[in-house]
PDB file of C-alpha atoms in Angstrom:
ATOM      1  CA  UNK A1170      49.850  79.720 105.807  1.00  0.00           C
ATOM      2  CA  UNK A1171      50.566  77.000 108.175  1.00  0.00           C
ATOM      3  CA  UNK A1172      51.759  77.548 111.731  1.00  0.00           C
ATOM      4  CA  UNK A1173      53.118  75.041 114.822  1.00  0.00           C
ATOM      5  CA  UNK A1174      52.085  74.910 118.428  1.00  0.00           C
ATOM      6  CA  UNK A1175      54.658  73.787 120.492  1.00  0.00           C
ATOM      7  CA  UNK A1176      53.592  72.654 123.496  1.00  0.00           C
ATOM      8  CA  UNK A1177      56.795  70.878 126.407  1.00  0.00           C
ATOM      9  CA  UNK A1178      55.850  69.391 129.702  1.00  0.00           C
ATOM     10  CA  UNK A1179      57.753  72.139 131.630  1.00  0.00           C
ATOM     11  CA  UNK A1180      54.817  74.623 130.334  1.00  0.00           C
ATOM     12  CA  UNK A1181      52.117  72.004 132.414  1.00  0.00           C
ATOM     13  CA  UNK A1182      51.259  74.449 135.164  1.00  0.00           C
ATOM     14  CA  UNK A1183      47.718  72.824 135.790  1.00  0.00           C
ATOM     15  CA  UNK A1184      46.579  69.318 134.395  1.00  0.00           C
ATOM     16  CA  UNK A1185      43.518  71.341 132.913  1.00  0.00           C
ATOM     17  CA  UNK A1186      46.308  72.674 130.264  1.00  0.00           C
ATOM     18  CA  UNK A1187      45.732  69.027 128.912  1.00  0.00           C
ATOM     19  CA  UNK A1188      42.605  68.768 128.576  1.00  0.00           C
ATOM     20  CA  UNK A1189      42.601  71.640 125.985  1.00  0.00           C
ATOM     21  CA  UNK A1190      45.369  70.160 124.181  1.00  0.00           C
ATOM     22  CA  UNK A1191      43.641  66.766 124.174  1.00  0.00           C
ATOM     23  CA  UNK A1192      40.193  68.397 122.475  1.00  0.00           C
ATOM     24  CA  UNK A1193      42.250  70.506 120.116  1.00  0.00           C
ATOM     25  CA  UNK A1194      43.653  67.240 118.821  1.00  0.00           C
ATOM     26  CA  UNK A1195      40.552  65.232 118.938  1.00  0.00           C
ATOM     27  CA  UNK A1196      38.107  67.970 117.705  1.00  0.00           C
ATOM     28  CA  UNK A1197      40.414  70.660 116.114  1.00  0.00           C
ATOM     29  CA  UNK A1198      38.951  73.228 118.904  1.00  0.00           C
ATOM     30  CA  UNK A1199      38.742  73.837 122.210  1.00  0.00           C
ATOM     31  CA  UNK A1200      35.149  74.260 123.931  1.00  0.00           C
ATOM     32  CA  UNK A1201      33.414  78.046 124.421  1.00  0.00           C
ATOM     33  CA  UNK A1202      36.861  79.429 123.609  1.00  0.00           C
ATOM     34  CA  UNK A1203      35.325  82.558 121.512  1.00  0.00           C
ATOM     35  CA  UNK A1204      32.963  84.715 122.762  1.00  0.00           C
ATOM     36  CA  UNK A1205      29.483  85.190 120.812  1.00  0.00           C
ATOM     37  CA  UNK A1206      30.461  87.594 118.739  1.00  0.00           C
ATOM     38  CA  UNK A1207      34.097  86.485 118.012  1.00  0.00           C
ATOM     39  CA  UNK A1208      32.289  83.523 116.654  1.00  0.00           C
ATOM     40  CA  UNK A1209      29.996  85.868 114.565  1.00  0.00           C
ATOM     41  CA  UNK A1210      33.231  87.802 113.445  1.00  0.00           C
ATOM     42  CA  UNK A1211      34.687  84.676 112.377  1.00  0.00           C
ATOM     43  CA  UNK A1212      31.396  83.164 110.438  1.00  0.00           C
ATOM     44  CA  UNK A1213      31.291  86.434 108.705  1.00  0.00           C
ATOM     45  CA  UNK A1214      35.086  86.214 107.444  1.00  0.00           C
ATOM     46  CA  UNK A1215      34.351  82.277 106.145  1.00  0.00           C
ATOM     47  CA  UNK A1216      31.237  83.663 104.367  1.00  0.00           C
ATOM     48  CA  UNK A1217      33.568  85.722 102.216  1.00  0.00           C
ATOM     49  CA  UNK A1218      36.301  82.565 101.816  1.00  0.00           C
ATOM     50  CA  UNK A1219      33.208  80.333 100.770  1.00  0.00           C
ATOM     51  CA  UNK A1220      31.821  82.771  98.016  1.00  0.00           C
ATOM     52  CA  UNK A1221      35.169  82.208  96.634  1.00  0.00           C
ATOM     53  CA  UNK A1222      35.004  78.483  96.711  1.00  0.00           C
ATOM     54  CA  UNK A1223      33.820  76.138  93.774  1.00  0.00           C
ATOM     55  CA  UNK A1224      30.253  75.970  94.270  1.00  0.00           C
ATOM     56  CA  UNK A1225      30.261  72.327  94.726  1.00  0.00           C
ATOM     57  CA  UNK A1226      32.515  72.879  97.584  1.00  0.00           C
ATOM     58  CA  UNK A1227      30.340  75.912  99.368  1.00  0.00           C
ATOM     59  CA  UNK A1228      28.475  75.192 102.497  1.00  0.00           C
ATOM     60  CA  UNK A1229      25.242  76.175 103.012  1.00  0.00           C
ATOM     61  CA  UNK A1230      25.910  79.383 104.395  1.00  0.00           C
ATOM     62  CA  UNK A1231      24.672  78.358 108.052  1.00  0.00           C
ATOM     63  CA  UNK A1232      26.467  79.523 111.105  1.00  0.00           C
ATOM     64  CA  UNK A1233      27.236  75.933 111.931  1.00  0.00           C
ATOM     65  CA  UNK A1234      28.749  74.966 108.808  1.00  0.00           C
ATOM     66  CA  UNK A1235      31.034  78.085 108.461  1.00  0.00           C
ATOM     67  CA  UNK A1236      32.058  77.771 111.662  1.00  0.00           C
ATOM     68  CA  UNK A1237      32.957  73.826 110.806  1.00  0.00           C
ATOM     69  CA  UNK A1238      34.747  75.708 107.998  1.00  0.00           C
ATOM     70  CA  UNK A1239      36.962  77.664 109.934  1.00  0.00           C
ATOM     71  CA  UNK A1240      37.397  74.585 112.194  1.00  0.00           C
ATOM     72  CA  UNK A1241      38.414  72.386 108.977  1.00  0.00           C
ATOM     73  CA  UNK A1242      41.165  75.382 107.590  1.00  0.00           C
ATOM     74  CA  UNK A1243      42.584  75.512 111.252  1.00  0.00           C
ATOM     75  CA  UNK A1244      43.258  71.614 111.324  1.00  0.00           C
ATOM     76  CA  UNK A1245      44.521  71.514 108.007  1.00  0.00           C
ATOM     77  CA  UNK A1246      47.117  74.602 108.622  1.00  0.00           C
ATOM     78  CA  UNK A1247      48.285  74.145 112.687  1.00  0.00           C
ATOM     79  CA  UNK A1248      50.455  71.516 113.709  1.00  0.00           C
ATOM     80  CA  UNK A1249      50.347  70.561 117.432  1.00  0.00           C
ATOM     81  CA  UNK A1250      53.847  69.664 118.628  1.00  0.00           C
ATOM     82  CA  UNK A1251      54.090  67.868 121.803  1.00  0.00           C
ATOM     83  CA  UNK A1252      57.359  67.313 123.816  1.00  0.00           C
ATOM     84  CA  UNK A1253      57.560  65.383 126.640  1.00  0.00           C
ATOM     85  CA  UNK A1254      59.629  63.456 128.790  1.00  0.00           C
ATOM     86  CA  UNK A1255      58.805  59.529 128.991  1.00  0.00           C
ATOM     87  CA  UNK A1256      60.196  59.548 132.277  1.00  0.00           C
ATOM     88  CA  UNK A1257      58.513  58.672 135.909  1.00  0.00           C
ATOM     89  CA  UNK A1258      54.597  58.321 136.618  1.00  0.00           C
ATOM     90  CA  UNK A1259      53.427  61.879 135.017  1.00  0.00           C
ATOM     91  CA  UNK A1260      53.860  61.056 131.766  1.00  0.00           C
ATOM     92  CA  UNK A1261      51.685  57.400 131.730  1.00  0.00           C
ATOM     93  CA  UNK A1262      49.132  59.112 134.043  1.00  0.00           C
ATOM     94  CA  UNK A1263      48.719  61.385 131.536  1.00  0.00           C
ATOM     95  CA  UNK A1264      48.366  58.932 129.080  1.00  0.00           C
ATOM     96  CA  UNK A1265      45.249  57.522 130.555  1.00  0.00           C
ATOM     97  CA  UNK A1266      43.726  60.564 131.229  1.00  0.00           C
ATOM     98  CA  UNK A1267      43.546  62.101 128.225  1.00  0.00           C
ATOM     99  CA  UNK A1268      43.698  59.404 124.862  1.00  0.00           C
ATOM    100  CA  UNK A1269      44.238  61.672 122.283  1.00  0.00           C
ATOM    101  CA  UNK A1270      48.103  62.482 122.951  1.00  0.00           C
ATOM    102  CA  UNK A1271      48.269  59.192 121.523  1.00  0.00           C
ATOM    103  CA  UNK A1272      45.150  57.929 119.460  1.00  0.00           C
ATOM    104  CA  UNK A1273      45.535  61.852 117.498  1.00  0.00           C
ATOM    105  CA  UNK A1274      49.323  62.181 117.179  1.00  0.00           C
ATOM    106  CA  UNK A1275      52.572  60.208 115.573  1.00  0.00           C
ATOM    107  CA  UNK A1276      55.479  59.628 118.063  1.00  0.00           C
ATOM    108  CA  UNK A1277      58.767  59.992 117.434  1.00  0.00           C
ATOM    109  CA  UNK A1278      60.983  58.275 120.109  1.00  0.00           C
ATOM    110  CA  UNK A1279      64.022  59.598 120.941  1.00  0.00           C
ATOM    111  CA  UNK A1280      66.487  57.067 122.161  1.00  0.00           C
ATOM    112  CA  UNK A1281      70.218  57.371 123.776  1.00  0.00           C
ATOM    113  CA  UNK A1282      72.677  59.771 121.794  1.00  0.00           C
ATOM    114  CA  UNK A1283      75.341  57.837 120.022  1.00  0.00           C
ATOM    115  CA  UNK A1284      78.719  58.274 120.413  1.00  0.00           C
ATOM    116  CA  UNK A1285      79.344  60.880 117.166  1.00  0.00           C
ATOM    117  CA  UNK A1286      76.053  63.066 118.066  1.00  0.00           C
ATOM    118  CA  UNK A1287      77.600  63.623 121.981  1.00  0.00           C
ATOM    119  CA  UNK A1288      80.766  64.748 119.575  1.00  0.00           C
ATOM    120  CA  UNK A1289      79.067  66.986 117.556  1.00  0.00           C
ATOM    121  CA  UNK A1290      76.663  68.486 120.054  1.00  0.00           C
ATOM    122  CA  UNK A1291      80.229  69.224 122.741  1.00  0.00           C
ATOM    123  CA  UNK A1292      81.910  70.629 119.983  1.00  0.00           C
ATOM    124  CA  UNK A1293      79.451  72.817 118.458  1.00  0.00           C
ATOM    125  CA  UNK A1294      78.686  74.183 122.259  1.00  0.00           C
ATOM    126  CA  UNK A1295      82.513  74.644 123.043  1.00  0.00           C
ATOM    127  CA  UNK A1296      83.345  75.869 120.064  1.00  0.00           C
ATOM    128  CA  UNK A1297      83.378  79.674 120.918  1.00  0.00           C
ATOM    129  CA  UNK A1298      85.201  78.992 124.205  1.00  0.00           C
ATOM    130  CA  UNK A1299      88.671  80.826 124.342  1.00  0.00           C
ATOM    131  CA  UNK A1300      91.345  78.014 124.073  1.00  0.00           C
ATOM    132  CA  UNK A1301      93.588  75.500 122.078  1.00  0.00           C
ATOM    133  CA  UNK A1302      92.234  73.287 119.576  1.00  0.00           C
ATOM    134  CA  UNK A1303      94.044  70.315 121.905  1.00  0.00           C
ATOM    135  CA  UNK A1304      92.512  71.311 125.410  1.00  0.00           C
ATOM    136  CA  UNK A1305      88.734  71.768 123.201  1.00  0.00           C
ATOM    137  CA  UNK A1306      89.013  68.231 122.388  1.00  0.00           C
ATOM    138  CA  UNK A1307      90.300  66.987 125.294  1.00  0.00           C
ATOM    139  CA  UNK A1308      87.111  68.638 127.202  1.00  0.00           C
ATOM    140  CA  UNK A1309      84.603  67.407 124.767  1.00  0.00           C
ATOM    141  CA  UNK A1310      86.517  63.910 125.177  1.00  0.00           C
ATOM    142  CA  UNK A1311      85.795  64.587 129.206  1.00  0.00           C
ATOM    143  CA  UNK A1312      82.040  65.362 128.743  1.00  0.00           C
ATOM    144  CA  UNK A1313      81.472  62.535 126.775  1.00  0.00           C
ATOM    145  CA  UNK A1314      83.368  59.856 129.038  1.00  0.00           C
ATOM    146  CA  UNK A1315      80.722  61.595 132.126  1.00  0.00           C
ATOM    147  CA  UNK A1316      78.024  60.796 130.085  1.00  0.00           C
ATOM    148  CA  UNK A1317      78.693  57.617 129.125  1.00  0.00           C
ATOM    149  CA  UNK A1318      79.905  56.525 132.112  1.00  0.00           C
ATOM    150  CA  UNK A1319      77.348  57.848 134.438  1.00  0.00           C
ATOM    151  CA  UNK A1320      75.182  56.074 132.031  1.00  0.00           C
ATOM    152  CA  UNK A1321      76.947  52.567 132.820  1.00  0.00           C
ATOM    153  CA  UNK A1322      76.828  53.095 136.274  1.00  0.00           C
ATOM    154  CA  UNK A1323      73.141  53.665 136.029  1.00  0.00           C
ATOM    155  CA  UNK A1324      72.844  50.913 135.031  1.00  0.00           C
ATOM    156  CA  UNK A1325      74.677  48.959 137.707  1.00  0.00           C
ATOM    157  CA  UNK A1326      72.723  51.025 140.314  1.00  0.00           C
ATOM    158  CA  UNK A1327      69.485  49.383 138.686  1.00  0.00           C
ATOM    159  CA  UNK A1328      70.898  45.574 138.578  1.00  0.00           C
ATOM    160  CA  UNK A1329      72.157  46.312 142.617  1.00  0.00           C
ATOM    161  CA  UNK A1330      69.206  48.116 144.072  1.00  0.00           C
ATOM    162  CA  UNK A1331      66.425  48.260 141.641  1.00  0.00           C
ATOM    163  CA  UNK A1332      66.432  51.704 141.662  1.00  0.00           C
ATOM    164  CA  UNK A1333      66.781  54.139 138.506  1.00  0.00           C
ATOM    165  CA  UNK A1334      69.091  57.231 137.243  1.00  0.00           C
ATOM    166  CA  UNK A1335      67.874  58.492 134.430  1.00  0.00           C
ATOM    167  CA  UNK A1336      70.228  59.941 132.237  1.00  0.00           C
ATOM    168  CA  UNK A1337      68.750  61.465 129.093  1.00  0.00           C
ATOM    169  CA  UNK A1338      70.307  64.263 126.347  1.00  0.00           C
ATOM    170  CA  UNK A1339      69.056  67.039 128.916  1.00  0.00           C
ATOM    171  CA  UNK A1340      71.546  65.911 130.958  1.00  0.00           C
ATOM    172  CA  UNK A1341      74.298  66.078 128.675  1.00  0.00           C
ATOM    173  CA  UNK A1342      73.409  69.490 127.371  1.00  0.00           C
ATOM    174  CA  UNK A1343      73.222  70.634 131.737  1.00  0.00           C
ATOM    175  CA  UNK A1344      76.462  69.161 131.824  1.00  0.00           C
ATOM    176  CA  UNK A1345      78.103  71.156 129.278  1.00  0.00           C
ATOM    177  CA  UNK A1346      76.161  74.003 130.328  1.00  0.00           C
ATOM    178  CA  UNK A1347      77.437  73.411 133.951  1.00  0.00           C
ATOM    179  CA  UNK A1348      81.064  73.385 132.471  1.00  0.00           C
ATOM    180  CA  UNK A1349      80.689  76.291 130.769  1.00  0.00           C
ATOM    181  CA  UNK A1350      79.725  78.029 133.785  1.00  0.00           C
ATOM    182  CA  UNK A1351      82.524  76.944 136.071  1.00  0.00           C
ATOM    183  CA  UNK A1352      85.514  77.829 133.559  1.00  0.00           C
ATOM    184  CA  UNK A1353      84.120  81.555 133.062  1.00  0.00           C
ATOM    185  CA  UNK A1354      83.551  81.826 136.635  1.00  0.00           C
ATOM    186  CA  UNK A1355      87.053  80.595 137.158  1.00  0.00           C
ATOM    187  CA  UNK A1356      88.750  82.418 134.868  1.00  0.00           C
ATOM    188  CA  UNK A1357      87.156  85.604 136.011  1.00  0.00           C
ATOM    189  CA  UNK A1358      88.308  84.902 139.817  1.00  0.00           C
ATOM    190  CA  UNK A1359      91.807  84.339 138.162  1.00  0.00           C
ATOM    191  CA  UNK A1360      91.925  87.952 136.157  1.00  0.00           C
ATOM    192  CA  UNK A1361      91.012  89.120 139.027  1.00  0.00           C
ATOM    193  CA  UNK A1362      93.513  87.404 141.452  1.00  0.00           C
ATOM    194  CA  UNK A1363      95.788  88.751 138.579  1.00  0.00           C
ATOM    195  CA  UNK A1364      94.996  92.477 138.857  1.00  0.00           C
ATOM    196  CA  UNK A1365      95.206  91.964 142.408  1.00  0.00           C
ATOM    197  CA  UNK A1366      98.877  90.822 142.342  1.00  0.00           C
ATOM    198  CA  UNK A1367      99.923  93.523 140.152  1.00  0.00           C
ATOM    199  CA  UNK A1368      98.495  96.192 141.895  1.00  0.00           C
ATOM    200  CA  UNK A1369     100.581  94.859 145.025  1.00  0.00           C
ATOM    201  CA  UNK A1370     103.513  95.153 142.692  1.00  0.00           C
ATOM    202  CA  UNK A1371     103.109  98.242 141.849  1.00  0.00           C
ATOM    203  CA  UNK A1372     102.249  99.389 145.233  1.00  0.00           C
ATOM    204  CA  UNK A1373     105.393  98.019 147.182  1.00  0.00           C
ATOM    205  CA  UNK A1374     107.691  98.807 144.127  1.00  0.00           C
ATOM    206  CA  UNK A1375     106.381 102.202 145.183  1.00  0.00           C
ATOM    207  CA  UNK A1376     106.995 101.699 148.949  1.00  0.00           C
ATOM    208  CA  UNK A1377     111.211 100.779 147.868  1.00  0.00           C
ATOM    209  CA  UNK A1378     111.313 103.971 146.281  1.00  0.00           C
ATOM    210  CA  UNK A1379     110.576 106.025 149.376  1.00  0.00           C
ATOM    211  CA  UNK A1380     112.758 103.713 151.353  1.00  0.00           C
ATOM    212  CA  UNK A1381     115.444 104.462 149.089  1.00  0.00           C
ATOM    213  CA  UNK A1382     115.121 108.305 149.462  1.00  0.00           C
ATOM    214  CA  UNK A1383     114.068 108.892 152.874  1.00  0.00           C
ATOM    215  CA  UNK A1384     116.932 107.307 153.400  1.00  0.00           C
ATOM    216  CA  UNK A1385     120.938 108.369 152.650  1.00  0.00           C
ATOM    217  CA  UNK A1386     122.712 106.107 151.219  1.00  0.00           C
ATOM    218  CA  UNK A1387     124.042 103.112 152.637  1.00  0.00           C
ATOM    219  CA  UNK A1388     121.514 103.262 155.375  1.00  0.00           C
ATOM    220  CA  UNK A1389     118.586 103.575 152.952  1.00  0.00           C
ATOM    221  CA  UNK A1390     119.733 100.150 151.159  1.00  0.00           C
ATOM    222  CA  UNK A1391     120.272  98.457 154.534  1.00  0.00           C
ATOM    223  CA  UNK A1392     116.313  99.773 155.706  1.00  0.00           C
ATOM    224  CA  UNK A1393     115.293  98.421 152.159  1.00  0.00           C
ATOM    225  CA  UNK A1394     117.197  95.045 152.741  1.00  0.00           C
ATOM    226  CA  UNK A1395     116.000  94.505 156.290  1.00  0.00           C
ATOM    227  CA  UNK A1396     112.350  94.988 155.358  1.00  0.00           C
ATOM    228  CA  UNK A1397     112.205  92.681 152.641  1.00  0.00           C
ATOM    229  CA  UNK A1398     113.743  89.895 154.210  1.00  0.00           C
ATOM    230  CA  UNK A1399     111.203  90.795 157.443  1.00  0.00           C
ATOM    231  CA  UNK A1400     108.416  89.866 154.741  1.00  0.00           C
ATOM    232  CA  UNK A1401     110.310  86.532 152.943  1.00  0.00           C
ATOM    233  CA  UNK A1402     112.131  87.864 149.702  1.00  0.00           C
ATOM    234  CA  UNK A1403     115.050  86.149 150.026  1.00  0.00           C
ATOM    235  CA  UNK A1404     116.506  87.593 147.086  1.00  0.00           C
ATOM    236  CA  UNK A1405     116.437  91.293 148.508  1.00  0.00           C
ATOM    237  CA  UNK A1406     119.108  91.223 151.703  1.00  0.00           C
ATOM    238  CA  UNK A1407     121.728  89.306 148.770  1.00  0.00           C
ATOM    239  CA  UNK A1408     121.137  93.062 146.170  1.00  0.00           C
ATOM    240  CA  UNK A1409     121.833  94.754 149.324  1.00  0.00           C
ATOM    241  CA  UNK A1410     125.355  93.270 150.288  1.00  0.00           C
ATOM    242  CA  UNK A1411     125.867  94.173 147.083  1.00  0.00           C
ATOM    243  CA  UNK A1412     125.364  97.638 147.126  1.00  0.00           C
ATOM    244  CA  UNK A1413     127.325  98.092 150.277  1.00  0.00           C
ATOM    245  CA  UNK A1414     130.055  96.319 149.045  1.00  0.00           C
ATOM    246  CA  UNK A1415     130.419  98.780 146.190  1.00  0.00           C
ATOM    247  CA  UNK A1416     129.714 101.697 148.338  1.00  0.00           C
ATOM    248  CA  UNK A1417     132.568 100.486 150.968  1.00  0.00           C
TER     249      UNK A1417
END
């Protein structure tokens, strides 16, 4: 059964984290981590493994070499995964300070998305977003013009002041994230603004009615038509010559 320790340089709460990452990789443990008799526990547990064993492969039954046992299975089955950010002074200091992140481990270096992987990524993150196929690819086409462009201008901002922007995928996945956001916030302040305007509706098409009837008749329409163009409905005082007309 093999298993994988991920380890990202967000998690580095203390330096000293490193230093047990850097012995696991160099010696496959990490120094008076088990207690005596954890370390008897374990012994005991290899014993029974390396009965099982060919005998030309059994130890000698010593603590030591069952314990070098269980160090030997534990190399062979967990894979240390390291993820880390290249960028500023953290990640060379580091570097020198502890040799095995490099002298014990293969690195895979992540360059600059290309232009069909900041498609696919925008499209697969939009993808549930409520809206037409033709405003979905017009915002994927926006986040990847940012990106690229913020990119370019980075790079101008180096070649004028000698100064760097670093953009990386991180940024582009914040970015979407950030858009995300923003629409759902703004489309909830718009149902709302909505609900707001219909309620008014409702409310002063109930506020007309009781004009109407308190008043008699003519005079009702004319309190009706004189309020309404008080608050800017232009439309109101014109349905209320109307009505008077027809009445006369």
């Amino acid at each position: 059964m093999h298993g994988v320790f991920l380890f990202t340089d967000t998690q580095i709460k203390r330096e000293s984290f490193l230093e047990d990452v850097n012995n696991l990789l160099n010696a496959g443990e990490v120094p008076n981590l088990f207690p005596l008799d954890e370390k008897q526990e374990i012994c005991e547990k290899m014993r029974q493994l390396d009965r099982q064993r060919d005998k030309t492969k059994q130890t000698d039954g010593s603590p030591i070499a069952l314990f070098n046992m269980f160090i030997d299975r534990c190399r062979n089955q967990l894979h240390v995964v390291l993820a880390m950010s290249p960028i500023g002074d953290a990640f060379r200091n580091r570097l020198r300070k502890f040799p095995a992140l490099v002298n014990c481990c293969t690195i895979d270096w992540f360059q600059s998305w290309p232009e069909d992987a900041l498609q696919a990524v925008a499209s697969r993150f939009l993808e549930e977003l409520e809206m037409s196929e033709d405003i979905r690819d017009g915002c994927i086409d926006m986040c990847k013009s940012f990106h690229t462009s913020t990119i370019e201008l980075s790079t101008s901002f180096f070649v004028e002041l000698q100064r760097y922007n670093y953009v990386t995928p991180t940024s582009y996945l914040e970015l979407i994230s950030t858009f995300k956001l923003l629409l759902e916030n703004k489309r909830r302040r718009a149902r709302g603004l909505g609900l707001s305007g219909v309620c008014v509706c409702f409310q002063r098409s109930d506020e007309d009615e009781e004009a109407v009837r308190g008043g008699s008749g003519e005079a009702g329409f004319r309190g009706l038509a004189s309020g309404r163009h008080a608050d800017g409905a232009g439309g109101a005082p014109s349905a209320a010559k109307g009505c008077q007309q027809r009445g006369g």
